[in-house]
Amino acid sequence: MYRKFLRLTKSLTVSFEKLVNFLTTQEHNPLYFHGALPLYTFWFLIFSGILLWMYYIPTLDRAWSSVNYISALPTPGDPVNLAAGIPYGAVVRGIHRWGAAAMMIVTLLHMFRVYFTDRHRAWRWLPWVTGVGLLVFVLFVGLSGYLLVWDARAYYIVVATQHLFDGVPVIGSALSTFLVGGEGITDYTLTRFLFFHVGGAVFIFFLVWMHFIRLKEPVVTPSRATNFLLLGFILLAAGTLPAINITHELLAKYGHDPRIAAQAAYIASDAPAQIGTLVETIRYDAWYMFPYWLVQNVGTTWTWLILGGSTVLLCVAPFYPKDRRANIAEVIEAKCTGCTFCSLDCPFEAITMVDRAPGSKFKQIAVVQAARCSECGICVGACPFQAIELPELHSKTLEADLLALVKKGA
Amino acid sequence: MSEPKRTIIGFVCERSLPVERMLDEHKALLDDPETRFVVVPCSGMVKPTLMEAALANGADATFVCGCAIGDCHYRTGNLMIRERLEGKRNPKLRKTTDRRKVGMFFVTMKDRVAFLEALAAFKAGLDAKPVLED
């Protein structure tokens, strides 16, 4: 039943991609670069984030105003020209903001594409499980970015998170204290949030390394056409709707302006946070704030169950259903010259070269790590000496089949 | 249906085409009995020497068919065989092999018709080419 489901999802995915191929050709189909898209998008976030960091002040009384200073539009005559801010600061912040949305979208696209084409199981368990970790950290880093603005919504999120932690037995209150860096919210809280945001981003690089560790030459950049397309989308979005801070006064004054209204609805920050004054509801960013929507709509316990349960399910997904693994590549010791071709071509880093005993005819021998072998036979195609074989599809059998077919056709 | 005139051997990745619906019991293509398939788990498993052996033993042409470029189930198999046949990766196709008789197709499971069209074009190309003396 589950295998049938996976076959169906694969069939539907391939059908959809065939349509995209029709528009883009195989070489430039963005869906064939689904793994490279998140990393490419991450670079936008890193570079725009560094620029924003240069002006950000992580204290309770300056955080909001420093963000406001960065993103005040300096164009003369612009209704949001609150101060002579950083030139194009709102656009840079817009790139960070829209890039963050793009990051979650392409990460989910990557995850679903891998899952729907059944490329998450068995020997691929490590990339998949580290991918789940990456998804969690993308969510964490994105969410911590919302706290740095320190507007009314950020304060709401902090209170809601503490409420969520309070629902955790034994360590709940310690988690709550850890979140804000003490018993109450102080300047240290904002410093801590900045650490969560930047440190989390650095940790993402570590997870990416783990994600790639069993992949030979991972695709880390999309095709040039896809690069320009994504860059264009983000710049267009950031230029059309740059990220700014919007206060009630600004809304009252310029709320009739459709651009300001759109910014208020989607990408603006709220008025500065007032500790002790909690807004009744917040605008939820669908990509990062769904846990808080869950808290408000289904309660703390169900939120933990849904988030925890889905994470556990994702983590165990590569281990079910189990396939019969009878065709793991085998090295024929007497024939292996240690040429390294199979090791260089194995797409999953399943073949390592080890030294032979002193005095042997050849210096090295290939060794297959069974758990990593995908049974694809690429190593067989790479070996000029017929020194590595798939037990159930031996080269000699293949040659005999070939000769029989040629004979039949003659 | 007329008797096959030529023998074309295709090394076909089992994930690139719906092979089980395309072949008869003799592994000949239902739509083109001149073409017979050797089915492999991945196009990257095909050695150029196998294709050379097909030609040396009487096949009129040979080709490899893998997943769409960028979509190999095993990540790089289609790129590997493409580079081997183009002489960019070891083991390479021998320089003495008549490359006009060696084809490459990279398709998705849903590209059966496109594959048959490309195969027909490949065969038409064979007809148009002068026969090399051995």
PDB file of N, CA and C in Angstrom, chain B residues 36-80:
ATOM      1  N   ARG B  36      16.376  -3.949 -29.735  1.00  0.00           N
ATOM      2  CA  ARG B  36      16.278  -4.844 -28.578  1.00  0.00           C
ATOM      3  C   ARG B  36      16.964  -4.189 -27.379  1.00  0.00           C
ATOM      4  N   PHE B  37      16.403  -4.478 -26.235  1.00  0.00           N
ATOM      5  CA  PHE B  37      16.882  -3.808 -25.024  1.00  0.00           C
ATOM      6  C   PHE B  37      17.675  -4.760 -24.122  1.00  0.00           C
ATOM      7  N   VAL B  38      18.785  -4.266 -23.635  1.00  0.00           N
ATOM      8  CA  VAL B  38      19.433  -4.895 -22.479  1.00  0.00           C
ATOM      9  C   VAL B  38      19.106  -3.955 -21.315  1.00  0.00           C
ATOM     10  N   VAL B  39      18.352  -4.454 -20.348  1.00  0.00           N
ATOM     11  CA  VAL B  39      17.893  -3.582 -19.263  1.00  0.00           C
ATOM     12  C   VAL B  39      18.897  -3.629 -18.108  1.00  0.00           C
ATOM     13  N   VAL B  40      19.284  -2.452 -17.656  1.00  0.00           N
ATOM     14  CA  VAL B  40      20.256  -2.343 -16.552  1.00  0.00           C
ATOM     15  C   VAL B  40      19.650  -1.476 -15.434  1.00  0.00           C
ATOM     16  N   PRO B  41      20.174  -1.599 -14.212  1.00  0.00           N
ATOM     17  CA  PRO B  41      19.603  -0.786 -13.116  1.00  0.00           C
ATOM     18  C   PRO B  41      19.844   0.702 -13.307  1.00  0.00           C
ATOM     19  N   CYS B  42      20.945   1.056 -13.975  1.00  0.00           N
ATOM     20  CA  CYS B  42      21.276   2.467 -14.160  1.00  0.00           C
ATOM     21  C   CYS B  42      22.137   2.580 -15.409  1.00  0.00           C
ATOM     22  N   SER B  43      21.934   3.628 -16.168  1.00  0.00           N
ATOM     23  CA  SER B  43      22.723   3.775 -17.403  1.00  0.00           C
ATOM     24  C   SER B  43      24.219   3.886 -17.092  1.00  0.00           C
ATOM     25  N   GLY B  44      24.542   4.324 -15.877  1.00  0.00           N
ATOM     26  CA  GLY B  44      25.950   4.437 -15.483  1.00  0.00           C
ATOM     27  C   GLY B  44      26.634   3.088 -15.375  1.00  0.00           C
ATOM     28  N   MET B  45      25.846   2.004 -15.376  1.00  0.00           N
ATOM     29  CA  MET B  45      26.447   0.665 -15.283  1.00  0.00           C
ATOM     30  C   MET B  45      27.012   0.209 -16.638  1.00  0.00           C
ATOM     31  N   VAL B  46      26.618   0.909 -17.699  1.00  0.00           N
ATOM     32  CA  VAL B  46      27.021   0.459 -19.037  1.00  0.00           C
ATOM     33  C   VAL B  46      28.474   0.847 -19.284  1.00  0.00           C
ATOM     34  N   LYS B  47      29.260  -0.160 -19.636  1.00  0.00           N
ATOM     35  CA  LYS B  47      30.652   0.106 -20.008  1.00  0.00           C
ATOM     36  C   LYS B  47      30.687   0.388 -21.500  1.00  0.00           C
ATOM     37  N   PRO B  48      31.503   1.299 -21.941  1.00  0.00           N
ATOM     38  CA  PRO B  48      31.666   1.490 -23.385  1.00  0.00           C
ATOM     39  C   PRO B  48      32.076   0.195 -24.079  1.00  0.00           C
ATOM     40  N   THR B  49      32.814  -0.666 -23.372  1.00  0.00           N
ATOM     41  CA  THR B  49      33.243  -1.923 -24.009  1.00  0.00           C
ATOM     42  C   THR B  49      32.047  -2.811 -24.368  1.00  0.00           C
ATOM     43  N   LEU B  50      30.974  -2.706 -23.593  1.00  0.00           N
ATOM     44  CA  LEU B  50      29.769  -3.484 -23.899  1.00  0.00           C
ATOM     45  C   LEU B  50      29.166  -3.017 -25.218  1.00  0.00           C
ATOM     46  N   MET B  51      29.153  -1.701 -25.411  1.00  0.00           N
ATOM     47  CA  MET B  51      28.594  -1.148 -26.643  1.00  0.00           C
ATOM     48  C   MET B  51      29.501  -1.513 -27.827  1.00  0.00           C
ATOM     49  N   GLU B  52      30.794  -1.490 -27.567  1.00  0.00           N
ATOM     50  CA  GLU B  52      31.742  -1.907 -28.621  1.00  0.00           C
ATOM     51  C   GLU B  52      31.527  -3.383 -28.961  1.00  0.00           C
ATOM     52  N   ALA B  53      31.270  -4.190 -27.920  1.00  0.00           N
ATOM     53  CA  ALA B  53      31.037  -5.624 -28.141  1.00  0.00           C
ATOM     54  C   ALA B  53      29.782  -5.837 -28.974  1.00  0.00           C
ATOM     55  N   ALA B  54      28.754  -5.020 -28.717  1.00  0.00           N
ATOM     56  CA  ALA B  54      27.519  -5.147 -29.492  1.00  0.00           C
ATOM     57  C   ALA B  54      27.806  -4.915 -30.968  1.00  0.00           C
ATOM     58  N   LEU B  55      28.555  -3.868 -31.257  1.00  0.00           N
ATOM     59  CA  LEU B  55      28.868  -3.557 -32.659  1.00  0.00           C
ATOM     60  C   LEU B  55      29.768  -4.644 -33.267  1.00  0.00           C
ATOM     61  N   ALA B  56      30.744  -5.082 -32.488  1.00  0.00           N
ATOM     62  CA  ALA B  56      31.691  -6.084 -32.993  1.00  0.00           C
ATOM     63  C   ALA B  56      31.010  -7.412 -33.293  1.00  0.00           C
ATOM     64  N   ASN B  57      29.917  -7.690 -32.566  1.00  0.00           N
ATOM     65  CA  ASN B  57      29.242  -8.981 -32.751  1.00  0.00           C
ATOM     66  C   ASN B  57      28.069  -8.913 -33.728  1.00  0.00           C
ATOM     67  N   GLY B  58      27.930  -7.823 -34.410  1.00  0.00           N
ATOM     68  CA  GLY B  58      26.939  -7.803 -35.478  1.00  0.00           C
ATOM     69  C   GLY B  58      25.812  -6.809 -35.345  1.00  0.00           C
ATOM     70  N   ALA B  59      25.746  -6.081 -34.257  1.00  0.00           N
ATOM     71  CA  ALA B  59      24.689  -5.071 -34.153  1.00  0.00           C
ATOM     72  C   ALA B  59      25.002  -3.932 -35.127  1.00  0.00           C
ATOM     73  N   ASP B  60      23.937  -3.381 -35.719  1.00  0.00           N
ATOM     74  CA  ASP B  60      24.155  -2.287 -36.674  1.00  0.00           C
ATOM     75  C   ASP B  60      24.361  -0.959 -35.967  1.00  0.00           C
ATOM     76  N   ALA B  61      23.826  -0.879 -34.794  1.00  0.00           N
ATOM     77  CA  ALA B  61      24.020   0.344 -34.000  1.00  0.00           C
ATOM     78  C   ALA B  61      23.702   0.008 -32.553  1.00  0.00           C
ATOM     79  N   THR B  62      24.109   0.873 -31.685  1.00  0.00           N
ATOM     80  CA  THR B  62      23.821   0.657 -30.263  1.00  0.00           C
ATOM     81  C   THR B  62      23.598   2.009 -29.602  1.00  0.00           C
ATOM     82  N   PHE B  63      22.855   1.981 -28.547  1.00  0.00           N
ATOM     83  CA  PHE B  63      22.626   3.238 -27.836  1.00  0.00           C
ATOM     84  C   PHE B  63      22.438   2.955 -26.358  1.00  0.00           C
ATOM     85  N   VAL B  64      22.551   4.017 -25.590  1.00  0.00           N
ATOM     86  CA  VAL B  64      22.267   3.922 -24.175  1.00  0.00           C
ATOM     87  C   VAL B  64      21.126   4.879 -23.873  1.00  0.00           C
ATOM     88  N   CYS B  65      20.231   4.452 -23.002  1.00  0.00           N
ATOM     89  CA  CYS B  65      19.122   5.327 -22.626  1.00  0.00           C
ATOM     90  C   CYS B  65      19.090   5.442 -21.096  1.00  0.00           C
ATOM     91  N   GLY B  66      19.238   6.657 -20.615  1.00  0.00           N
ATOM     92  CA  GLY B  66      19.242   6.891 -19.169  1.00  0.00           C
ATOM     93  C   GLY B  66      18.166   7.882 -18.763  1.00  0.00           C
ATOM     94  N   CYS B  67      18.107   8.155 -17.486  1.00  0.00           N
ATOM     95  CA  CYS B  67      17.140   9.136 -16.966  1.00  0.00           C
ATOM     96  C   CYS B  67      17.482  10.521 -17.523  1.00  0.00           C
ATOM     97  N   ALA B  68      16.514  11.419 -17.426  1.00  0.00           N
ATOM     98  CA  ALA B  68      16.746  12.799 -17.866  1.00  0.00           C
ATOM     99  C   ALA B  68      17.965  13.364 -17.148  1.00  0.00           C
ATOM    100  N   ILE B  69      18.729  14.177 -17.872  1.00  0.00           N
ATOM    101  CA  ILE B  69      19.923  14.779 -17.257  1.00  0.00           C
ATOM    102  C   ILE B  69      19.460  15.646 -16.070  1.00  0.00           C
ATOM    103  N   GLY B  70      20.074  15.389 -14.932  1.00  0.00           N
ATOM    104  CA  GLY B  70      19.664  16.107 -13.717  1.00  0.00           C
ATOM    105  C   GLY B  70      18.724  15.292 -12.859  1.00  0.00           C
ATOM    106  N   ASP B  71      18.232  14.174 -13.402  1.00  0.00           N
ATOM    107  CA  ASP B  71      17.229  13.425 -12.653  1.00  0.00           C
ATOM    108  C   ASP B  71      17.575  11.945 -12.512  1.00  0.00           C
ATOM    109  N   CYS B  72      18.854  11.608 -12.561  1.00  0.00           N
ATOM    110  CA  CYS B  72      19.240  10.204 -12.398  1.00  0.00           C
ATOM    111  C   CYS B  72      18.846   9.739 -10.991  1.00  0.00           C
ATOM    112  N   HIS B  73      18.195   8.584 -10.919  1.00  0.00           N
ATOM    113  CA  HIS B  73      17.787   8.078  -9.604  1.00  0.00           C
ATOM    114  C   HIS B  73      18.999   7.875  -8.696  1.00  0.00           C
ATOM    115  N   TYR B  74      20.129   7.527  -9.322  1.00  0.00           N
ATOM    116  CA  TYR B  74      21.371   7.316  -8.564  1.00  0.00           C
ATOM    117  C   TYR B  74      22.313   8.510  -8.714  1.00  0.00           C
ATOM    118  N   ARG B  75      21.755   9.639  -8.963  1.00  0.00           N
ATOM    119  CA  ARG B  75      22.421  10.946  -8.979  1.00  0.00           C
ATOM    120  C   ARG B  75      23.231  11.230 -10.236  1.00  0.00           C
ATOM    121  N   THR B  76      24.185  10.332 -10.562  1.00  0.00           N
ATOM    122  CA  THR B  76      25.130  10.740 -11.606  1.00  0.00           C
ATOM    123  C   THR B  76      25.329   9.708 -12.717  1.00  0.00           C
ATOM    124  N   GLY B  77      24.555   8.627 -12.705  1.00  0.00           N
ATOM    125  CA  GLY B  77      24.789   7.549 -13.679  1.00  0.00           C
ATOM    126  C   GLY B  77      24.716   8.036 -15.117  1.00  0.00           C
ATOM    127  N   ASN B  78      23.686   8.852 -15.416  1.00  0.00           N
ATOM    128  CA  ASN B  78      23.527   9.328 -16.802  1.00  0.00           C
ATOM    129  C   ASN B  78      24.676  10.254 -17.204  1.00  0.00           C
ATOM    130  N   LEU B  79      25.159  11.044 -16.256  1.00  0.00           N
ATOM    131  CA  LEU B  79      26.286  11.940 -16.562  1.00  0.00           C
ATOM    132  C   LEU B  79      27.547  11.131 -16.826  1.00  0.00           C
ATOM    133  N   MET B  80      27.711  10.055 -16.042  1.00  0.00           N
ATOM    134  CA  MET B  80      28.907   9.211 -16.179  1.00  0.00           C
ATOM    135  C   MET B  80      28.971   8.589 -17.575  1.00  0.00           C
TER     136      MET B  80
END
